[in-house]
């Protein structure tokens, strides 16, 4: 069974998505997400110009060989563009293999290790009162784990916070919006937010917080320590992770669990973090970490060091990525949590899928393959619109991490 056709589909049903659709000479299809928000066209052209010509005529069942062929064969390895392109091919080939086998992909990955995939949602608001209302709303929806983000007095914008509590996924204009940040104001305010959330909702609900790469290791150590009384499930991306050893300083000062990795592309980005047990959750996900094949490798290494999965799952990743992630989430031994922000109706219409949310869990599809597809006709009605993530500056205009 050979790959006979490969189509790169760019669509924007509310936000931009890049999808690869493979078709075999037997007419079996497979889909893979290749969305890299703010750099979508770079991946689309990498696929169209450099990968698709190599796929036509290849054996569709040789997933590992194709992965190695695209990774080693590129000579220029790693990086978000290359690994998102490889991820799309890998994911589509697993979809095909599941359909040919007549099994949902999680059965090919070793079957179920749990009944459902516990997810976390986002509660956010400019004020603590608004946040408490959003928390109550998410508990009513059935979430047992909730990420908490709140406005900071003195800052007009804060990562993860919208005026109406909607999900904070700010890809606006083609030219990035600019926000202003102060770590001092933030560090002063955040512990009091968690004090109020815990006193309002008690010890049961799992609480998470995303620092979004904005602190230095010693500032992160201070925050982690100040949050210890509130028993967070994780503190996410406390510092940029290029300097993996930077986490040693955080570990020296706090027992607050750490989660990192949504921007990781290969196991090399987190090898030291995992083998030195400097983190507790790795947040890499299918589309940016080389697909199901490579993400499983990352989780297998993590498992040896008591590190659990906590895959990225915002609406900047398509339903194809989420569907694929759920097959890994339900089968790996070291599952922790899966991020889940519902996509819009327009997006769900373009990407019909059969995973479902119930009682705080997502349940992967039982259909053969991944259980998701793309409606190409509908996708074509939503042309691409350039959109960038914001840029962040300190109060003295110094360029900082968004
Ligand atoms: C965030 C993301 O959900 C998260 O953990 O870090 O929303 C991130 O900001 C966006 O996906 C960037 O595209
Ligand atoms: Mg994050």
mmCIF file of C-alpha atoms and ligand atoms in Angstrom:
data_model
loop_
_atom_site.group_PDB
_atom_site.id
_atom_site.type_symbol
_atom_site.label_atom_id
_atom_site.label_comp_id
_atom_site.label_asym_id
_atom_site.label_seq_id
_atom_site.Cartn_x
_atom_site.Cartn_y
_atom_site.Cartn_z
ATOM 1 C CA UNK A 1 0.000 0.000 0.000
ATOM 2 C CA UNK A 2 1.747 3.147 -1.208
ATOM 3 C CA UNK A 3 1.103 6.845 -0.640
ATOM 4 C CA UNK A 4 -0.591 8.072 -3.826
ATOM 5 C CA UNK A 5 -1.516 11.645 -2.872
ATOM 6 C CA UNK A 6 -0.587 14.225 -0.235
ATOM 7 C CA UNK A 7 -2.465 17.515 0.177
ATOM 8 C CA UNK A 8 -1.462 20.467 2.393
ATOM 9 C CA UNK A 9 -4.624 22.311 3.476
ATOM 10 C CA UNK A 10 -4.461 25.782 5.046
ATOM 11 C CA UNK A 11 -7.741 27.078 6.484
ATOM 12 C CA UNK A 12 -8.909 29.738 8.932
ATOM 13 C CA UNK A 13 -12.289 28.929 10.524
ATOM 14 C CA UNK A 14 -11.649 31.593 13.190
ATOM 15 C CA UNK A 15 -7.958 30.824 13.442
ATOM 16 C CA UNK A 16 -5.346 29.393 11.106
ATOM 17 C CA UNK A 17 -4.717 25.670 10.830
ATOM 18 C CA UNK A 18 -2.412 23.663 8.545
ATOM 19 C CA UNK A 19 -3.371 20.045 7.868
ATOM 20 C CA UNK A 20 -1.723 17.301 5.815
ATOM 21 C CA UNK A 21 -4.028 14.749 4.192
ATOM 22 C CA UNK A 22 -2.481 11.550 2.800
ATOM 23 C CA UNK A 23 -4.286 9.162 0.464
ATOM 24 C CA UNK A 24 -3.008 5.652 -0.323
ATOM 25 C CA UNK A 25 -3.338 3.824 -3.622
ATOM 26 C CA UNK A 26 -6.119 1.803 -1.875
ATOM 27 C CA UNK A 27 -7.987 5.030 -1.110
ATOM 28 C CA UNK A 28 -7.280 4.964 2.629
ATOM 29 C CA UNK A 29 -6.814 8.476 4.023
ATOM 30 C CA UNK A 30 -4.923 9.865 7.004
ATOM 31 C CA UNK A 31 -4.698 13.357 8.502
ATOM 32 C CA UNK A 32 -1.999 15.129 10.490
ATOM 33 C CA UNK A 33 -1.849 18.577 12.134
ATOM 34 C CA UNK A 34 1.036 20.881 11.143
ATOM 35 C CA UNK A 35 -0.160 24.120 12.765
ATOM 36 C CA UNK A 36 2.595 26.384 14.160
ATOM 37 C CA UNK A 37 0.742 29.495 15.274
ATOM 38 C CA UNK A 38 2.130 32.677 13.791
ATOM 39 C CA UNK A 39 4.432 30.704 11.435
ATOM 40 C CA UNK A 40 1.850 28.580 9.632
ATOM 41 C CA UNK A 41 2.993 29.224 6.069
ATOM 42 C CA UNK A 42 6.584 28.266 6.884
ATOM 43 C CA UNK A 43 5.425 24.730 7.746
ATOM 44 C CA UNK A 44 2.938 24.576 4.867
ATOM 45 C CA UNK A 45 5.662 25.383 2.342
ATOM 46 C CA UNK A 46 8.193 23.063 4.046
ATOM 47 C CA UNK A 47 5.625 20.283 3.543
ATOM 48 C CA UNK A 48 4.607 21.295 0.025
ATOM 49 C CA UNK A 49 8.089 21.999 -1.341
ATOM 50 C CA UNK A 50 10.310 19.571 0.578
ATOM 51 C CA UNK A 51 8.245 16.704 2.031
ATOM 52 C CA UNK A 52 5.266 15.911 -0.232
ATOM 53 C CA UNK A 53 7.528 15.114 -3.256
ATOM 54 C CA UNK A 54 9.355 12.557 -1.061
ATOM 55 C CA UNK A 55 6.162 10.861 0.154
ATOM 56 C CA UNK A 56 4.486 9.924 -3.114
ATOM 57 C CA UNK A 57 5.188 6.251 -3.840
ATOM 58 C CA UNK A 58 6.494 5.443 -0.327
ATOM 59 C CA UNK A 59 5.112 2.457 1.605
ATOM 60 C CA UNK A 60 2.403 3.910 3.869
ATOM 61 C CA UNK A 61 2.909 1.291 6.603
ATOM 62 C CA UNK A 62 6.572 2.142 7.303
ATOM 63 C CA UNK A 63 5.958 4.810 9.949
ATOM 64 C CA UNK A 64 9.293 4.547 11.809
ATOM 65 C CA UNK A 65 11.362 4.378 8.628
ATOM 66 C CA UNK A 66 9.547 7.413 7.208
ATOM 67 C CA UNK A 67 10.140 9.317 10.475
ATOM 68 C CA UNK A 68 13.860 8.573 10.384
ATOM 69 C CA UNK A 69 13.955 9.348 6.634
ATOM 70 C CA UNK A 70 12.449 12.812 7.159
ATOM 71 C CA UNK A 71 14.446 13.563 10.342
ATOM 72 C CA UNK A 72 17.930 12.294 9.430
ATOM 73 C CA UNK A 73 17.378 12.753 5.721
ATOM 74 C CA UNK A 74 16.756 16.478 6.184
ATOM 75 C CA UNK A 75 20.340 16.823 7.523
ATOM 76 C CA UNK A 76 19.063 19.992 9.265
ATOM 77 C CA UNK A 77 17.396 18.399 12.288
ATOM 78 C CA UNK A 78 15.049 19.636 15.063
ATOM 79 C CA UNK A 79 13.314 22.985 15.340
ATOM 80 C CA UNK A 80 9.581 23.873 15.338
ATOM 81 C CA UNK A 81 9.119 24.037 11.544
ATOM 82 C CA UNK A 82 10.845 20.755 10.696
ATOM 83 C CA UNK A 83 9.319 18.859 13.618
ATOM 84 C CA UNK A 84 5.777 20.155 12.928
ATOM 85 C CA UNK A 85 6.119 18.983 9.312
ATOM 86 C CA UNK A 86 7.401 15.549 10.382
ATOM 87 C CA UNK A 87 4.615 15.406 12.994
ATOM 88 C CA UNK A 88 1.931 15.861 10.337
ATOM 89 C CA UNK A 89 3.274 12.984 8.219
ATOM 90 C CA UNK A 90 3.721 10.705 11.249
ATOM 91 C CA UNK A 91 0.234 11.394 12.595
ATOM 92 C CA UNK A 92 -1.386 10.795 9.195
ATOM 93 C CA UNK A 93 0.462 7.471 8.815
ATOM 94 C CA UNK A 94 -0.739 6.294 12.254
ATOM 95 C CA UNK A 95 -4.287 7.264 11.194
ATOM 96 C CA UNK A 96 -3.912 5.113 8.054
ATOM 97 C CA UNK A 97 -2.407 2.199 9.994
ATOM 98 C CA UNK A 98 -5.342 2.248 12.428
ATOM 99 C CA UNK A 99 -7.875 2.312 9.603
ATOM 100 C CA UNK A 100 -6.147 -0.569 7.780
ATOM 101 C CA UNK A 101 -6.030 -2.558 11.038
ATOM 102 C CA UNK A 102 -9.646 -1.642 11.781
ATOM 103 C CA UNK A 103 -8.585 -0.397 15.234
ATOM 104 C CA UNK A 104 -8.463 2.934 17.079
ATOM 105 C CA UNK A 105 -4.813 4.023 17.236
ATOM 106 C CA UNK A 106 -4.625 3.629 21.046
ATOM 107 C CA UNK A 107 -5.069 -0.127 20.511
ATOM 108 C CA UNK A 108 -1.903 -0.088 18.337
ATOM 109 C CA UNK A 109 -0.121 1.822 21.138
ATOM 110 C CA UNK A 110 -0.788 -0.933 23.650
ATOM 111 C CA UNK A 111 -4.450 -0.391 24.511
ATOM 112 C CA UNK A 112 -6.097 1.475 27.350
ATOM 113 C CA UNK A 113 -4.265 2.226 30.607
ATOM 114 C CA UNK A 114 -7.263 4.217 31.934
ATOM 115 C CA UNK A 115 -10.983 4.727 31.342
ATOM 116 C CA UNK A 116 -10.728 8.385 30.384
ATOM 117 C CA UNK A 117 -8.270 11.233 29.874
ATOM 118 C CA UNK A 118 -8.526 13.757 32.721
ATOM 119 C CA UNK A 119 -8.347 17.243 31.276
ATOM 120 C CA UNK A 120 -7.893 20.730 32.637
ATOM 121 C CA UNK A 121 -9.629 23.900 31.524
ATOM 122 C CA UNK A 122 -8.792 27.585 31.842
ATOM 123 C CA UNK A 123 -10.436 29.890 34.380
ATOM 124 C CA UNK A 124 -9.348 33.488 34.047
ATOM 125 C CA UNK A 125 -10.581 37.006 34.798
ATOM 126 C CA UNK A 126 -9.180 40.520 35.368
ATOM 127 C CA UNK A 127 -10.300 40.423 39.057
ATOM 128 C CA UNK A 128 -10.365 37.756 41.780
ATOM 129 C CA UNK A 129 -14.148 38.008 42.070
ATOM 130 C CA UNK A 130 -14.501 37.376 38.360
ATOM 131 C CA UNK A 131 -12.027 34.503 38.615
ATOM 132 C CA UNK A 132 -13.979 32.822 41.437
ATOM 133 C CA UNK A 133 -17.099 32.956 39.236
ATOM 134 C CA UNK A 134 -15.165 31.411 36.335
ATOM 135 C CA UNK A 135 -13.839 28.691 38.667
ATOM 136 C CA UNK A 136 -17.392 27.838 39.791
ATOM 137 C CA UNK A 137 -18.488 27.724 36.149
ATOM 138 C CA UNK A 138 -15.718 25.257 35.223
ATOM 139 C CA UNK A 139 -16.551 23.047 38.204
ATOM 140 C CA UNK A 140 -20.179 23.034 37.038
ATOM 141 C CA UNK A 141 -18.963 21.918 33.590
ATOM 142 C CA UNK A 142 -17.330 18.938 35.302
ATOM 143 C CA UNK A 143 -13.659 19.986 35.211
ATOM 144 C CA UNK A 144 -11.674 18.507 38.122
ATOM 145 C CA UNK A 145 -8.506 20.378 37.187
ATOM 146 C CA UNK A 146 -8.445 24.091 36.394
ATOM 147 C CA UNK A 147 -5.698 26.471 35.297
ATOM 148 C CA UNK A 148 -5.975 29.749 37.197
ATOM 149 C CA UNK A 149 -4.914 33.069 35.620
ATOM 150 C CA UNK A 150 -5.834 36.481 37.042
ATOM 151 C CA UNK A 151 -5.249 40.112 36.163
ATOM 152 C CA UNK A 152 -2.424 41.907 38.025
ATOM 153 C CA UNK A 153 -3.085 45.363 39.499
ATOM 154 C CA UNK A 154 -1.104 47.979 37.562
ATOM 155 C CA UNK A 155 -0.805 45.888 34.378
ATOM 156 C CA UNK A 156 -3.244 46.516 31.501
ATOM 157 C CA UNK A 157 -2.674 43.056 30.047
ATOM 158 C CA UNK A 158 -1.592 39.833 31.737
ATOM 159 C CA UNK A 159 -0.933 36.532 30.009
ATOM 160 C CA UNK A 160 -3.888 34.192 30.131
ATOM 161 C CA UNK A 161 -6.462 36.859 31.023
ATOM 162 C CA UNK A 162 -9.311 38.195 28.891
ATOM 163 C CA UNK A 163 -11.910 40.816 29.757
ATOM 164 C CA UNK A 164 -14.796 38.312 29.520
ATOM 165 C CA UNK A 165 -13.179 35.147 30.864
ATOM 166 C CA UNK A 166 -13.049 33.609 27.400
ATOM 167 C CA UNK A 167 -10.013 31.482 26.531
ATOM 168 C CA UNK A 168 -6.909 33.675 26.103
ATOM 169 C CA UNK A 169 -5.648 32.812 22.649
ATOM 170 C CA UNK A 170 -4.413 36.164 21.368
ATOM 171 C CA UNK A 171 -3.488 35.872 17.714
ATOM 172 C CA UNK A 172 -4.636 39.219 16.396
ATOM 173 C CA UNK A 173 -3.117 41.215 13.574
ATOM 174 C CA UNK A 174 -0.306 40.215 11.249
ATOM 175 C CA UNK A 175 2.006 42.540 13.203
ATOM 176 C CA UNK A 176 2.251 41.444 16.874
ATOM 177 C CA UNK A 177 0.407 43.462 19.513
ATOM 178 C CA UNK A 178 2.695 44.693 22.309
ATOM 179 C CA UNK A 179 1.976 44.136 26.014
ATOM 180 C CA UNK A 180 3.702 45.530 29.129
ATOM 181 C CA UNK A 181 4.962 43.313 31.963
ATOM 182 C CA UNK A 182 6.243 43.669 35.524
ATOM 183 C CA UNK A 183 7.476 40.559 37.365
ATOM 184 C CA UNK A 184 7.503 42.523 40.643
ATOM 185 C CA UNK A 185 3.773 43.419 40.449
ATOM 186 C CA UNK A 186 2.978 39.833 39.398
ATOM 187 C CA UNK A 187 5.010 38.159 42.158
ATOM 188 C CA UNK A 188 3.341 40.358 44.771
ATOM 189 C CA UNK A 189 -0.203 39.544 43.575
ATOM 190 C CA UNK A 190 -0.334 35.863 42.523
ATOM 191 C CA UNK A 191 0.023 34.174 45.966
ATOM 192 C CA UNK A 192 -2.977 36.131 47.288
ATOM 193 C CA UNK A 193 -5.030 34.952 44.305
ATOM 194 C CA UNK A 194 -4.373 31.294 45.121
ATOM 195 C CA UNK A 195 -5.049 31.917 48.826
ATOM 196 C CA UNK A 196 -8.544 33.137 47.914
ATOM 197 C CA UNK A 197 -9.180 30.345 45.372
ATOM 198 C CA UNK A 198 -8.212 27.609 47.845
ATOM 199 C CA UNK A 199 -10.227 29.123 50.684
ATOM 200 C CA UNK A 200 -13.257 29.363 48.352
ATOM 201 C CA UNK A 201 -13.056 25.907 46.716
ATOM 202 C CA UNK A 202 -11.136 23.765 49.204
ATOM 203 C CA UNK A 203 -8.374 21.184 48.695
ATOM 204 C CA UNK A 204 -10.021 18.803 46.168
ATOM 205 C CA UNK A 205 -9.845 20.708 42.886
ATOM 206 C CA UNK A 206 -6.497 20.443 41.054
ATOM 207 C CA UNK A 207 -5.054 23.929 40.503
ATOM 208 C CA UNK A 208 -2.520 24.858 37.834
ATOM 209 C CA UNK A 209 -0.871 28.140 36.867
ATOM 210 C CA UNK A 210 1.045 29.219 33.742
ATOM 211 C CA UNK A 211 3.872 31.704 34.324
ATOM 212 C CA UNK A 212 4.408 31.650 30.558
ATOM 213 C CA UNK A 213 8.209 31.834 30.565
ATOM 214 C CA UNK A 214 8.318 35.244 32.300
ATOM 215 C CA UNK A 215 10.510 34.842 35.401
ATOM 216 C CA UNK A 216 14.156 34.251 36.200
ATOM 217 C CA UNK A 217 15.056 31.048 38.070
ATOM 218 C CA UNK A 218 15.356 32.800 41.453
ATOM 219 C CA UNK A 219 12.042 34.670 40.910
ATOM 220 C CA UNK A 220 10.437 31.332 39.972
ATOM 221 C CA UNK A 221 11.907 29.764 43.119
ATOM 222 C CA UNK A 222 10.363 32.572 45.185
ATOM 223 C CA UNK A 223 6.945 32.112 43.508
ATOM 224 C CA UNK A 224 7.042 28.339 43.836
ATOM 225 C CA UNK A 225 7.800 28.664 47.558
ATOM 226 C CA UNK A 226 5.056 31.272 48.103
ATOM 227 C CA UNK A 227 2.530 28.975 46.399
ATOM 228 C CA UNK A 228 3.437 25.825 48.377
ATOM 229 C CA UNK A 229 0.602 26.319 50.927
ATOM 230 C CA UNK A 230 -1.918 26.078 48.052
ATOM 231 C CA UNK A 231 -0.672 22.687 46.772
ATOM 232 C CA UNK A 232 -0.688 23.381 43.043
ATOM 233 C CA UNK A 233 -0.692 20.394 40.708
ATOM 234 C CA UNK A 234 1.807 22.312 38.612
ATOM 235 C CA UNK A 235 3.493 25.647 37.980
ATOM 236 C CA UNK A 236 4.029 25.886 34.223
ATOM 237 C CA UNK A 237 6.864 27.370 32.157
ATOM 238 C CA UNK A 238 8.269 29.354 35.115
ATOM 239 C CA UNK A 239 11.335 30.317 33.065
ATOM 240 C CA UNK A 240 12.347 29.916 29.399
ATOM 241 C CA UNK A 241 13.699 26.383 29.119
ATOM 242 C CA UNK A 242 16.646 26.833 26.739
ATOM 243 C CA UNK A 243 18.874 26.702 29.835
ATOM 244 C CA UNK A 244 17.701 23.354 31.226
ATOM 245 C CA UNK A 245 20.115 23.541 34.205
ATOM 246 C CA UNK A 246 18.384 26.785 35.216
ATOM 247 C CA UNK A 247 15.687 24.606 36.808
ATOM 248 C CA UNK A 248 18.180 23.304 39.397
ATOM 249 C CA UNK A 249 17.938 26.663 41.179
ATOM 250 C CA UNK A 250 14.130 26.423 41.287
ATOM 251 C CA UNK A 251 14.276 22.841 42.550
ATOM 252 C CA UNK A 252 16.656 23.821 45.326
ATOM 253 C CA UNK A 253 14.058 26.183 46.820
ATOM 254 C CA UNK A 254 10.576 24.762 46.254
ATOM 255 C CA UNK A 255 8.537 21.543 46.133
ATOM 256 C CA UNK A 256 5.842 23.071 43.906
ATOM 257 C CA UNK A 257 5.634 20.674 40.914
ATOM 258 C CA UNK A 258 6.930 22.050 37.616
ATOM 259 C CA UNK A 259 5.511 21.535 34.105
ATOM 260 C CA UNK A 260 7.402 22.491 30.945
ATOM 261 C CA UNK A 261 7.519 21.659 27.284
ATOM 262 C CA UNK A 262 4.751 23.027 25.075
ATOM 263 C CA UNK A 263 7.403 24.647 22.881
ATOM 264 C CA UNK A 264 9.635 21.546 22.815
ATOM 265 C CA UNK A 265 10.239 19.804 19.507
ATOM 266 C CA UNK A 266 12.450 16.824 20.357
ATOM 267 C CA UNK A 267 13.546 14.726 23.326
ATOM 268 C CA UNK A 268 16.803 16.676 23.336
ATOM 269 C CA UNK A 269 14.935 19.786 24.502
ATOM 270 C CA UNK A 270 14.029 18.048 27.771
ATOM 271 C CA UNK A 271 16.580 15.214 28.231
ATOM 272 C CA UNK A 272 18.414 16.987 31.104
ATOM 273 C CA UNK A 273 15.188 18.275 32.673
ATOM 274 C CA UNK A 274 13.878 14.691 32.771
ATOM 275 C CA UNK A 275 17.034 12.729 33.665
ATOM 276 C CA UNK A 276 17.886 15.156 36.510
ATOM 277 C CA UNK A 277 14.226 15.087 37.623
ATOM 278 C CA UNK A 278 14.059 18.892 37.416
ATOM 279 C CA UNK A 279 10.414 18.763 36.232
ATOM 280 C CA UNK A 280 7.340 16.723 37.096
ATOM 281 C CA UNK A 281 5.294 17.073 33.919
ATOM 282 C CA UNK A 282 6.409 17.302 30.288
ATOM 283 C CA UNK A 283 3.967 19.336 28.161
ATOM 284 C CA UNK A 284 5.155 18.418 24.680
ATOM 285 C CA UNK A 285 2.396 17.568 22.246
ATOM 286 C CA UNK A 286 1.928 15.663 18.987
ATOM 287 C CA UNK A 287 2.044 18.517 16.456
ATOM 288 C CA UNK A 288 5.234 20.229 17.676
ATOM 289 C CA UNK A 289 7.199 17.233 18.981
ATOM 290 C CA UNK A 290 7.517 15.101 15.868
ATOM 291 C CA UNK A 291 4.211 13.260 15.987
ATOM 292 C CA UNK A 292 2.971 10.219 17.898
ATOM 293 C CA UNK A 293 6.201 8.292 17.212
ATOM 294 C CA UNK A 294 8.542 10.841 18.802
ATOM 295 C CA UNK A 295 6.206 12.076 21.540
ATOM 296 C CA UNK A 296 5.882 8.488 22.775
ATOM 297 C CA UNK A 297 9.709 8.381 22.948
ATOM 298 C CA UNK A 298 9.695 11.513 25.118
ATOM 299 C CA UNK A 299 7.029 10.041 27.403
ATOM 300 C CA UNK A 300 8.902 6.727 27.619
ATOM 301 C CA UNK A 301 12.051 8.526 28.822
ATOM 302 C CA UNK A 302 9.951 10.632 31.207
ATOM 303 C CA UNK A 303 8.385 7.466 32.638
ATOM 304 C CA UNK A 304 11.795 6.190 33.761
ATOM 305 C CA UNK A 305 12.243 9.366 35.878
ATOM 306 C CA UNK A 306 8.759 9.640 37.449
ATOM 307 C CA UNK A 307 7.846 12.477 35.061
ATOM 308 C CA UNK A 308 4.290 12.463 33.760
ATOM 309 C CA UNK A 309 2.671 13.798 30.624
ATOM 310 C CA UNK A 310 0.778 17.092 30.567
ATOM 311 C CA UNK A 311 0.277 17.748 26.879
ATOM 312 C CA UNK A 312 -0.438 21.189 25.462
ATOM 313 C CA UNK A 313 -3.979 21.422 24.118
ATOM 314 C CA UNK A 314 -5.138 24.920 23.377
ATOM 315 C CA UNK A 315 -7.230 25.960 20.399
ATOM 316 C CA UNK A 316 -4.090 27.057 18.541
ATOM 317 C CA UNK A 317 -3.645 23.322 17.900
ATOM 318 C CA UNK A 318 -6.219 21.732 15.629
ATOM 319 C CA UNK A 319 -8.729 18.984 16.537
ATOM 320 C CA UNK A 320 -6.449 16.632 14.564
ATOM 321 C CA UNK A 321 -3.643 17.198 17.098
ATOM 322 C CA UNK A 322 -6.037 16.813 20.045
ATOM 323 C CA UNK A 323 -7.526 13.588 18.650
ATOM 324 C CA UNK A 324 -4.033 12.129 18.182
ATOM 325 C CA UNK A 325 -2.872 13.246 21.640
ATOM 326 C CA UNK A 326 -5.834 11.445 23.263
ATOM 327 C CA UNK A 327 -4.742 8.088 21.821
ATOM 328 C CA UNK A 328 -1.364 8.517 23.518
ATOM 329 C CA UNK A 329 -2.903 9.945 26.703
ATOM 330 C CA UNK A 330 -5.198 6.939 27.195
ATOM 331 C CA UNK A 331 -2.460 4.352 26.605
ATOM 332 C CA UNK A 332 0.825 5.577 28.160
ATOM 333 C CA UNK A 333 1.657 4.422 31.724
ATOM 334 C CA UNK A 334 2.733 7.885 32.941
ATOM 335 C CA UNK A 335 -0.260 10.035 31.960
ATOM 336 C CA UNK A 336 -0.724 13.140 34.081
ATOM 337 C CA UNK A 337 -3.173 15.632 32.596
ATOM 338 C CA UNK A 338 -4.287 16.839 29.138
ATOM 339 C CA UNK A 339 -5.031 20.510 28.428
ATOM 340 C CA UNK A 340 -8.418 21.007 26.774
ATOM 341 C CA UNK A 341 -9.974 24.184 25.434
ATOM 342 C CA UNK A 342 -13.032 23.499 23.258
ATOM 343 C CA UNK A 343 -12.661 24.682 19.647
ATOM 344 C CA UNK A 344 -15.268 26.917 18.048
ATOM 345 C CA UNK A 345 -18.252 25.464 16.179
ATOM 346 C CA UNK A 346 -16.711 26.717 12.928
ATOM 347 C CA UNK A 347 -13.494 24.806 13.649
ATOM 348 C CA UNK A 348 -15.342 21.666 14.727
ATOM 349 C CA UNK A 349 -17.336 21.779 11.483
ATOM 350 C CA UNK A 350 -14.147 21.843 9.404
ATOM 351 C CA UNK A 351 -12.649 19.027 11.506
ATOM 352 C CA UNK A 352 -15.392 16.425 12.174
ATOM 353 C CA UNK A 353 -14.277 14.182 15.047
ATOM 354 C CA UNK A 354 -15.639 11.644 17.513
ATOM 355 C CA UNK A 355 -13.685 12.295 20.692
ATOM 356 C CA UNK A 356 -16.004 13.530 23.432
ATOM 357 C CA UNK A 357 -15.959 15.362 26.789
ATOM 358 C CA UNK A 358 -17.742 13.882 29.808
ATOM 359 C CA UNK A 359 -17.270 14.207 33.591
ATOM 360 C CA UNK A 360 -14.007 16.093 33.415
ATOM 361 C CA UNK A 361 -12.476 13.668 30.905
ATOM 362 C CA UNK A 362 -11.963 13.468 27.176
ATOM 363 C CA UNK A 363 -12.601 10.082 25.582
ATOM 364 C CA UNK A 364 -10.708 9.192 22.395
ATOM 365 C CA UNK A 365 -12.619 7.917 19.395
ATOM 366 C CA UNK A 366 -13.366 4.188 19.125
ATOM 367 C CA UNK A 367 -13.391 4.448 15.325
ATOM 368 C CA UNK A 368 -10.517 2.881 13.338
ATOM 369 C CA UNK A 369 -7.647 5.353 13.077
ATOM 370 C CA UNK A 370 -7.626 8.649 14.980
ATOM 371 C CA UNK A 371 -11.350 9.415 14.656
ATOM 372 C CA UNK A 372 -10.962 12.873 13.057
ATOM 373 C CA UNK A 373 -10.970 14.201 9.503
ATOM 374 C CA UNK A 374 -10.982 17.477 7.580
ATOM 375 C CA UNK A 375 -13.851 18.700 5.350
ATOM 376 C CA UNK A 376 -11.782 20.112 2.496
ATOM 377 C CA UNK A 377 -14.700 21.832 0.790
ATOM 378 C CA UNK A 378 -15.649 23.668 3.990
ATOM 379 C CA UNK A 379 -11.971 24.409 4.738
ATOM 380 C CA UNK A 380 -11.615 26.123 1.375
ATOM 381 C CA UNK A 381 -14.298 28.623 2.379
ATOM 382 C CA UNK A 382 -12.061 29.954 5.197
ATOM 383 C CA UNK A 383 -8.950 31.468 3.598
ATOM 384 C CA UNK A 384 -5.775 32.038 5.579
ATOM 385 C CA UNK A 385 -5.429 35.341 7.487
ATOM 386 C CA UNK A 386 -1.930 36.383 8.728
ATOM 387 C CA UNK A 387 -1.958 36.561 12.547
ATOM 388 C CA UNK A 388 0.850 36.820 15.090
ATOM 389 C CA UNK A 389 1.222 36.176 18.796
ATOM 390 C CA UNK A 390 1.914 39.252 20.929
ATOM 391 C CA UNK A 391 5.307 40.615 21.934
ATOM 392 C CA UNK A 392 6.007 41.561 25.547
ATOM 393 C CA UNK A 393 8.080 44.451 26.980
ATOM 394 C CA UNK A 394 9.017 45.409 30.546
ATOM 395 C CA UNK A 395 7.863 48.777 31.880
ATOM 396 C CA UNK A 396 11.187 50.308 30.720
ATOM 397 C CA UNK A 397 10.504 48.919 27.221
ATOM 398 C CA UNK A 398 13.049 46.111 27.500
ATOM 399 C CA UNK A 399 11.992 43.233 25.244
ATOM 400 C CA UNK A 400 10.804 40.353 27.429
ATOM 401 C CA UNK A 401 9.270 36.880 27.013
ATOM 402 C CA UNK A 402 5.609 36.831 26.048
HETATM 403 C C1 LIG B 1 -0.318 28.448 26.695
HETATM 404 C C2 LIG B 1 -0.696 28.510 25.258
HETATM 405 O O1 LIG B 1 -2.106 26.993 27.072
HETATM 406 C C3 LIG B 1 -0.954 27.250 27.347
HETATM 407 O O2 LIG B 1 -0.329 26.610 28.169
HETATM 408 O O3 LIG B 1 0.989 28.506 27.025
HETATM 409 O O4 LIG B 1 -1.954 28.999 25.212
HETATM 410 C C4 LIG B 1 0.162 29.351 24.388
HETATM 411 O O5 LIG B 1 0.219 30.639 24.829
HETATM 412 C C5 LIG B 1 -0.373 29.329 22.986
HETATM 413 O O6 LIG B 1 -0.670 28.063 22.583
HETATM 414 C C6 LIG B 1 0.622 29.911 22.012
HETATM 415 O O7 LIG B 1 0.135 29.695 20.754
HETATM 416 MG MG1 LIG B 2 1.537 27.267 28.624
#
